[in-house]
Amino acid sequence: MKSSNNKCICVILFLFFVVELFILKMQKQIEQNKINIKLNSAGLSHVPSEDKFHIFLVWKGQHIPNIYLKAFETLVKFHQNAEIMILSNELETKIFSGYNNSKNIFIVKYNLTQMVYQQPGYDFVEKAVKILNGQNINNLVVTPVHISDFLRYFLVYSYGGLYLDFDMFVLRNLESYKNTIGVDQNKSHVCSKKVYDSPKAKQFTCLCNCMFSFDRHHPFLEHALTIYEKWWSECQGYGPGGGTMLFTLLEYYYDKINFMPNEYWICNKYIRVRNNELDDSSPAIQDAINNCFVFHFYGSGDPNFKIENIEKTLLGRVYNRISYYSLNK
């Protein structure tokens, strides 16, 4: 009788395994059909090279407004030798052809299931893909922000390099800033009761996942991927796996991360006046150019985002001067 029960259990386990394989295959096929382009074994239409500095961006939608293209232009100008990859299953591959003289810009199509299978974070992907395909799992919701946050961690963890949001005017080359993330010092934003100090940033209680650079397989990002599903499923909301989640991990990896004050890392020094009109002789323009790494204009990927009279604002004047200097070096 015992032997018979064991056989039944084995048969049930085998059938369960077969069903799981079938479901996995169907998930891959559904995603593949939506992408309509051939992907390699890594689940990507382009695998990052081994000999280039990697820069990753993520875009949702079929159209990129002009202000984001201007921002992308600054990224390209300061990173002629880097490999720049835009993760998007919707953009046409030719949209950046005018910037791609070095043949180093790629719109990368991806299959989440295939890309992350058996990797850190797959527990999130498994549920997210089912929900995106119409299945109800505890009334959980998957938004573009949830996918974007996950993708940025996974890509930099898997291949190493820099991630930045699309809504940033880049003001210098960023390749040398390794294992670096921006933080809000002097308790300007409070995400935690814990307060940290570092050589370059003091009294910080919050960080931003809008731009960061890490080596391949950095344990900080691996841990983030491991807990992503838990934060996403328990918190939901706008960005449950964003800066607040990452901040909880600092106590484990503090000595493995370089912290930069967002005052200059993303130019938050001028966050309240970035869209204000000002004279071209204002010292704020050159201060931003000399000391900021990027100028974050907080468009949040909004396809309708625009700034009135941008050419007369601090942001626009910084862009015009950077463009002039870059083209005339």
Tab-separated table of C-alpha atoms in Angstrom:
chain	number	residue	atom	x	y	z
A	1	MET	CA	0.000	0.000	0.000
A	2	LYS	CA	2.847	2.345	0.907
A	3	SER	CA	4.596	1.592	-2.389
A	4	SER	CA	1.387	2.357	-4.271
A	5	ASN	CA	1.019	5.701	-2.505
A	6	ASN	CA	4.615	6.618	-3.338
A	7	LYS	CA	3.971	5.816	-7.008
A	8	CYS	CA	0.887	8.027	-6.976
A	9	ILE	CA	2.852	10.871	-5.429
A	10	CYS	CA	5.585	10.474	-8.055
A	11	VAL	CA	3.036	10.517	-10.862
A	12	ILE	CA	1.353	13.625	-9.437
A	13	LEU	CA	4.699	15.407	-9.069
A	14	PHE	CA	5.658	14.464	-12.612
A	15	LEU	CA	2.357	15.736	-13.991
A	16	PHE	CA	2.748	18.951	-12.002
A	17	PHE	CA	6.228	19.396	-13.486
A	18	VAL	CA	4.913	18.843	-17.020
A	19	VAL	CA	2.109	21.357	-16.479
A	20	GLU	CA	4.560	23.948	-15.132
A	21	LEU	CA	6.799	23.484	-18.174
A	22	PHE	CA	3.792	23.897	-20.454
A	23	ILE	CA	2.694	27.084	-18.675
A	24	LEU	CA	6.219	28.485	-18.866
A	25	LYS	CA	6.377	27.694	-22.578
A	26	MET	CA	3.017	29.379	-23.154
A	27	GLN	CA	4.080	32.478	-21.212
A	28	LYS	CA	7.197	32.752	-23.344
A	29	GLN	CA	5.168	32.269	-26.523
A	30	ILE	CA	2.574	34.886	-25.553
A	31	GLU	CA	5.282	37.434	-24.837
A	32	GLN	CA	7.140	36.450	-28.007
A	33	ASN	CA	4.031	36.979	-30.138
A	34	LYS	CA	3.549	40.450	-28.678
A	35	ILE	CA	7.152	41.413	-29.486
A	36	ASN	CA	7.111	39.979	-33.031
A	37	ILE	CA	10.897	39.932	-33.340
A	38	LYS	CA	13.488	37.198	-32.952
A	39	LEU	CA	15.130	37.096	-29.533
A	40	ASN	CA	18.242	35.218	-28.477
A	41	SER	CA	18.528	32.738	-25.618
A	42	ALA	CA	18.897	35.592	-23.107
A	43	GLY	CA	15.420	36.851	-24.004
A	44	LEU	CA	16.807	40.005	-25.633
A	45	SER	CA	17.048	41.216	-29.210
A	46	HIS	CA	20.544	42.466	-28.375
A	47	VAL	CA	22.863	41.143	-25.667
A	48	PRO	CA	25.179	43.770	-24.132
A	49	SER	CA	28.750	43.388	-25.342
A	50	GLU	CA	31.566	42.363	-23.027
A	51	ASP	CA	33.996	45.131	-24.002
A	52	LYS	CA	31.818	48.265	-23.829
A	53	PHE	CA	30.471	50.411	-21.027
A	54	HIS	CA	26.730	49.730	-20.804
A	55	ILE	CA	24.067	52.409	-20.453
A	56	PHE	CA	20.455	51.305	-19.987
A	57	LEU	CA	17.210	53.243	-20.371
A	58	VAL	CA	13.598	52.048	-20.327
A	59	TRP	CA	10.729	53.514	-22.340
A	60	LYS	CA	7.015	52.718	-22.395
A	61	GLY	CA	5.062	53.878	-25.441
A	62	GLN	CA	5.365	54.226	-29.203
A	63	HIS	CA	6.330	57.902	-29.281
A	64	ILE	CA	9.083	59.944	-27.606
A	65	PRO	CA	8.395	63.697	-27.234
A	66	ASN	CA	11.030	66.163	-28.380
A	67	ILE	CA	12.235	67.136	-24.900
A	68	TYR	CA	13.193	63.518	-24.148
A	69	LEU	CA	15.002	63.285	-27.493
A	70	LYS	CA	16.963	66.418	-26.576
A	71	ALA	CA	17.896	64.748	-23.296
A	72	PHE	CA	18.956	61.598	-25.153
A	73	GLU	CA	21.095	63.737	-27.447
A	74	THR	CA	23.138	64.934	-24.451
A	75	LEU	CA	23.645	61.355	-23.292
A	76	VAL	CA	25.024	60.356	-26.687
A	77	LYS	CA	27.316	63.385	-26.937
A	78	PHE	CA	29.102	62.538	-23.715
A	79	HIS	CA	29.221	58.764	-24.301
A	80	GLN	CA	30.399	58.216	-27.862
A	81	ASN	CA	32.134	54.935	-26.998
A	82	ALA	CA	29.489	53.442	-24.708
A	83	GLU	CA	26.833	50.925	-25.690
A	84	ILE	CA	23.454	52.601	-25.158
A	85	MET	CA	20.428	50.319	-24.886
A	86	ILE	CA	16.789	51.400	-24.697
A	87	LEU	CA	14.544	48.601	-23.417
A	88	SER	CA	11.252	48.906	-25.285
A	89	ASN	CA	8.883	46.489	-26.981
A	90	GLU	CA	6.999	49.345	-28.671
A	91	LEU	CA	9.495	51.791	-30.189
A	92	GLU	CA	10.516	51.441	-33.822
A	93	THR	CA	14.176	50.536	-34.234
A	94	LYS	CA	14.862	53.483	-36.555
A	95	ILE	CA	13.780	56.211	-34.134
A	96	PHE	CA	17.351	56.894	-32.952
A	97	SER	CA	19.065	56.384	-36.310
A	98	GLY	CA	19.991	60.072	-36.502
A	99	TYR	CA	22.071	59.749	-33.326
A	100	ASN	CA	23.671	56.419	-34.162
A	101	ASN	CA	26.777	57.352	-36.141
A	102	SER	CA	28.879	55.083	-33.935
A	103	LYS	CA	26.434	52.166	-34.344
A	104	ASN	CA	26.319	51.772	-30.569
A	105	ILE	CA	22.637	52.565	-29.884
A	106	PHE	CA	20.164	49.696	-29.667
A	107	ILE	CA	16.428	49.526	-29.066
A	108	VAL	CA	16.265	46.227	-27.228
A	109	LYS	CA	13.144	44.072	-27.376
A	110	TYR	CA	12.763	41.699	-24.464
A	111	ASN	CA	10.812	38.739	-23.137
A	112	LEU	CA	10.516	38.987	-19.346
A	113	THR	CA	9.911	35.284	-18.755
A	114	GLN	CA	12.800	34.140	-20.908
A	115	MET	CA	15.142	36.878	-19.706
A	116	VAL	CA	14.711	36.317	-15.969
A	117	TYR	CA	13.964	32.567	-15.784
A	118	GLN	CA	15.830	30.979	-12.836
A	119	GLN	CA	17.444	34.344	-12.032
A	120	PRO	CA	16.924	36.614	-9.006
A	121	GLY	CA	13.514	38.265	-9.262
A	122	TYR	CA	11.788	35.523	-11.221
A	123	ASP	CA	9.100	35.195	-8.536
A	124	PHE	CA	7.955	38.718	-9.455
A	125	VAL	CA	8.155	38.085	-13.198
A	126	GLU	CA	6.157	34.860	-12.976
A	127	LYS	CA	3.234	36.648	-11.319
A	128	ALA	CA	3.565	39.854	-13.334
A	129	VAL	CA	3.381	38.086	-16.703
A	130	LYS	CA	0.292	36.127	-15.650
A	131	ILE	CA	-1.421	39.325	-14.504
A	132	LEU	CA	-0.472	41.176	-17.695
A	133	ASN	CA	-2.004	38.292	-19.643
A	134	GLY	CA	-5.321	38.721	-17.827
A	135	GLN	CA	-5.046	36.375	-14.844
A	136	ASN	CA	-6.228	37.620	-11.450
A	137	ILE	CA	-3.756	36.973	-8.628
A	138	ASN	CA	-5.051	38.349	-5.335
A	139	ASN	CA	-6.194	41.509	-7.151
A	140	LEU	CA	-2.577	42.564	-7.623
A	141	VAL	CA	-1.807	45.217	-10.236
A	142	VAL	CA	1.231	45.524	-12.506
A	143	THR	CA	2.029	49.001	-13.830
A	144	PRO	CA	4.717	50.311	-16.210
A	145	VAL	CA	6.518	51.756	-13.168
A	146	HIS	CA	6.659	48.313	-11.529
A	147	ILE	CA	8.168	46.845	-14.701
A	148	SER	CA	10.568	49.754	-15.184
A	149	ASP	CA	11.937	49.566	-11.636
A	150	PHE	CA	12.461	45.832	-11.981
A	151	LEU	CA	14.115	46.077	-15.395
A	152	ARG	CA	16.664	48.666	-14.279
A	153	TYR	CA	17.808	46.523	-11.359
A	154	PHE	CA	17.907	43.330	-13.391
A	155	LEU	CA	19.810	44.763	-16.358
A	156	VAL	CA	22.508	46.483	-14.328
A	157	TYR	CA	22.798	43.445	-12.052
A	158	SER	CA	23.092	41.062	-15.011
A	159	TYR	CA	25.443	43.067	-17.217
A	160	GLY	CA	26.858	45.933	-15.173
A	161	GLY	CA	26.763	49.578	-16.172
A	162	LEU	CA	24.705	52.721	-15.764
A	163	TYR	CA	20.950	53.157	-15.627
A	164	LEU	CA	19.300	56.549	-15.937
A	165	ASP	CA	15.791	57.829	-16.539
A	166	PHE	CA	14.987	59.405	-19.897
A	167	ASP	CA	14.174	62.797	-18.344
A	168	MET	CA	17.757	63.892	-17.740
A	169	PHE	CA	20.067	66.255	-19.591
A	170	VAL	CA	23.504	64.689	-19.209
A	171	LEU	CA	26.248	67.194	-18.395
A	172	ARG	CA	29.384	65.037	-18.384
A	173	ASN	CA	30.748	61.558	-19.034
A	174	LEU	CA	29.582	59.165	-16.292
A	175	GLU	CA	31.642	56.051	-17.005
A	176	SER	CA	34.077	56.496	-14.111
A	177	TYR	CA	31.429	56.569	-11.367
A	178	LYS	CA	31.291	52.955	-10.239
A	179	ASN	CA	28.913	51.456	-7.672
A	180	THR	CA	27.332	54.863	-7.195
A	181	ILE	CA	23.836	56.078	-6.373
A	182	GLY	CA	22.387	59.472	-5.466
A	183	VAL	CA	21.039	60.329	-2.010
A	184	ASP	CA	19.152	63.261	-0.501
A	185	GLN	CA	21.410	64.706	2.169
A	186	ASN	CA	20.679	66.958	5.133
A	187	LYS	CA	17.394	65.087	5.655
A	188	SER	CA	15.866	66.982	2.720
A	189	HIS	CA	13.695	63.942	1.969
A	190	VAL	CA	12.848	61.425	4.683
A	191	CYS	CA	12.260	57.809	3.641
A	192	SER	CA	13.538	56.191	6.812
A	193	LYS	CA	14.295	56.799	10.467
A	194	LYS	CA	17.861	55.725	9.767
A	195	VAL	CA	20.359	58.455	8.971
A	196	TYR	CA	23.634	57.801	7.145
A	197	ASP	CA	26.815	59.736	6.529
A	198	SER	CA	29.410	59.105	3.844
A	199	PRO	CA	32.526	60.946	2.651
A	200	LYS	CA	30.570	62.907	0.013
A	201	ALA	CA	27.007	62.940	1.370
A	202	LYS	CA	25.932	63.845	4.897
A	203	GLN	CA	22.819	63.139	6.935
A	204	PHE	CA	20.925	61.350	4.185
A	205	THR	CA	17.667	59.506	4.798
A	206	CYS	CA	16.525	58.823	1.238
A	207	LEU	CA	17.888	57.829	-2.162
A	208	CYS	CA	16.737	57.949	-5.776
A	209	ASN	CA	16.766	54.975	-8.155
A	210	CYS	CA	16.524	57.333	-11.144
A	211	MET	CA	20.251	57.037	-11.918
A	212	PHE	CA	22.819	54.568	-10.620
A	213	SER	CA	25.869	52.648	-11.775
A	214	PHE	CA	27.013	49.256	-10.477
A	215	ASP	CA	29.356	46.439	-11.351
A	216	ARG	CA	27.914	43.235	-12.718
A	217	HIS	CA	26.389	40.965	-10.044
A	218	HIS	CA	26.680	43.576	-7.318
A	219	PRO	CA	25.117	42.099	-4.132
A	220	PHE	CA	23.090	45.269	-3.471
A	221	LEU	CA	21.118	44.794	-6.689
A	222	GLU	CA	20.870	41.041	-6.225
A	223	HIS	CA	19.253	41.616	-2.840
A	224	ALA	CA	16.907	44.199	-4.385
A	225	LEU	CA	15.757	41.676	-6.989
A	226	THR	CA	15.291	39.012	-4.326
A	227	ILE	CA	12.894	41.129	-2.254
A	228	TYR	CA	11.209	42.942	-5.150
A	229	GLU	CA	8.199	40.620	-5.354
A	230	LYS	CA	7.532	40.952	-1.615
A	231	TRP	CA	7.558	44.752	-1.693
A	232	TRP	CA	5.526	44.874	-4.888
A	233	SER	CA	2.833	42.464	-3.661
A	234	GLU	CA	2.554	43.896	-0.147
A	235	CYS	CA	2.795	47.609	-0.928
A	236	GLN	CA	1.563	48.019	-4.524
A	237	GLY	CA	1.093	51.760	-5.165
A	238	TYR	CA	3.211	53.924	-7.481
A	239	GLY	CA	6.717	52.565	-6.942
A	240	PRO	CA	6.848	50.007	-4.121
A	241	GLY	CA	10.221	48.725	-5.310
A	242	GLY	CA	11.796	52.157	-5.653
A	243	GLY	CA	14.061	54.252	-3.458
A	244	THR	CA	12.369	53.407	-0.165
A	245	MET	CA	12.902	49.687	-0.724
A	246	LEU	CA	16.521	50.198	-1.732
A	247	PHE	CA	17.175	52.357	1.313
A	248	THR	CA	16.319	49.450	3.630
A	249	LEU	CA	19.254	47.523	2.136
A	250	LEU	CA	21.954	50.109	2.836
A	251	GLU	CA	22.807	48.677	6.244
A	252	TYR	CA	24.016	45.491	4.526
A	253	TYR	CA	26.012	47.082	1.695
A	254	TYR	CA	26.980	50.520	2.970
A	255	ASP	CA	30.703	49.881	2.494
A	256	LYS	CA	30.177	48.600	-1.064
A	257	ILE	CA	28.401	51.709	-2.391
A	258	ASN	CA	29.528	55.241	-3.218
A	259	PHE	CA	26.952	57.877	-2.329
A	260	MET	CA	26.600	61.162	-4.196
A	261	PRO	CA	24.408	64.051	-3.017
A	262	ASN	CA	21.442	64.510	-5.347
A	263	GLU	CA	22.015	68.234	-5.006
A	264	TYR	CA	24.559	67.744	-7.797
A	265	TRP	CA	24.190	64.093	-8.894
A	266	ILE	CA	20.826	64.946	-10.519
A	267	CYS	CA	21.007	68.747	-9.981
A	268	ASN	CA	18.310	68.923	-7.312
A	269	LYS	CA	19.988	72.112	-6.118
A	270	TYR	CA	17.871	73.810	-8.778
A	271	ILE	CA	14.787	71.603	-8.593
A	272	ARG	CA	12.459	74.475	-7.644
A	273	VAL	CA	13.724	76.939	-10.261
A	274	ARG	CA	14.688	74.678	-13.166
A	275	ASN	CA	11.689	75.813	-15.232
A	276	ASN	CA	11.943	79.480	-14.266
A	277	GLU	CA	12.862	81.988	-16.938
A	278	LEU	CA	16.159	83.759	-16.280
A	279	ASP	CA	18.763	85.872	-18.018
A	280	ASP	CA	21.505	84.140	-19.984
A	281	SER	CA	24.110	85.753	-17.730
A	282	SER	CA	22.794	84.063	-14.563
A	283	PRO	CA	25.601	82.332	-12.614
A	284	ALA	CA	23.241	79.406	-11.963
A	285	ILE	CA	23.727	78.246	-15.567
A	286	GLN	CA	27.478	77.796	-15.301
A	287	ASP	CA	27.219	76.447	-11.758
A	288	ALA	CA	24.924	73.667	-12.987
A	289	ILE	CA	27.245	72.902	-15.904
A	290	ASN	CA	30.361	72.841	-13.724
A	291	ASN	CA	29.010	70.921	-10.749
A	292	CYS	CA	25.985	68.830	-11.756
A	293	PHE	CA	26.267	65.404	-13.358
A	294	VAL	CA	22.840	65.426	-15.007
A	295	PHE	CA	19.940	67.867	-14.911
A	296	HIS	CA	16.813	65.912	-13.966
A	297	PHE	CA	13.702	67.657	-15.294
A	298	TYR	CA	11.209	65.154	-13.791
A	299	GLY	CA	9.138	64.387	-16.863
A	300	SER	CA	8.397	60.884	-15.539
A	301	GLY	CA	8.020	59.507	-19.047
A	302	ASP	CA	4.835	61.523	-19.596
A	303	PRO	CA	4.242	61.588	-23.385
A	304	ASN	CA	2.498	64.973	-23.044
A	305	PHE	CA	5.186	66.588	-20.896
A	306	LYS	CA	6.443	69.979	-22.044
A	307	ILE	CA	7.936	73.153	-20.587
A	308	GLU	CA	6.661	76.496	-21.842
A	309	ASN	CA	9.365	78.776	-23.287
A	310	ILE	CA	11.962	76.192	-22.344
A	311	GLU	CA	14.731	78.005	-24.221
A	312	LYS	CA	14.483	80.872	-21.678
A	313	THR	CA	14.484	78.657	-18.580
A	314	LEU	CA	17.459	77.519	-16.535
A	315	LEU	CA	17.047	74.020	-17.964
A	316	GLY	CA	16.914	75.277	-21.545
A	317	ARG	CA	19.860	77.633	-21.172
A	318	VAL	CA	21.963	74.835	-19.673
A	319	TYR	CA	21.034	72.615	-22.609
A	320	ASN	CA	21.879	75.289	-25.184
A	321	ARG	CA	25.257	75.981	-23.620
A	322	ILE	CA	26.105	72.293	-23.260
A	323	SER	CA	25.147	71.673	-26.876
A	324	TYR	CA	27.334	74.568	-27.999
A	325	TYR	CA	30.342	73.431	-25.976
A	326	SER	CA	29.906	69.791	-26.998
A	327	LEU	CA	29.714	70.598	-30.702
A	328	ASN	CA	32.671	72.943	-30.640
A	329	LYS	CA	35.224	71.018	-28.592
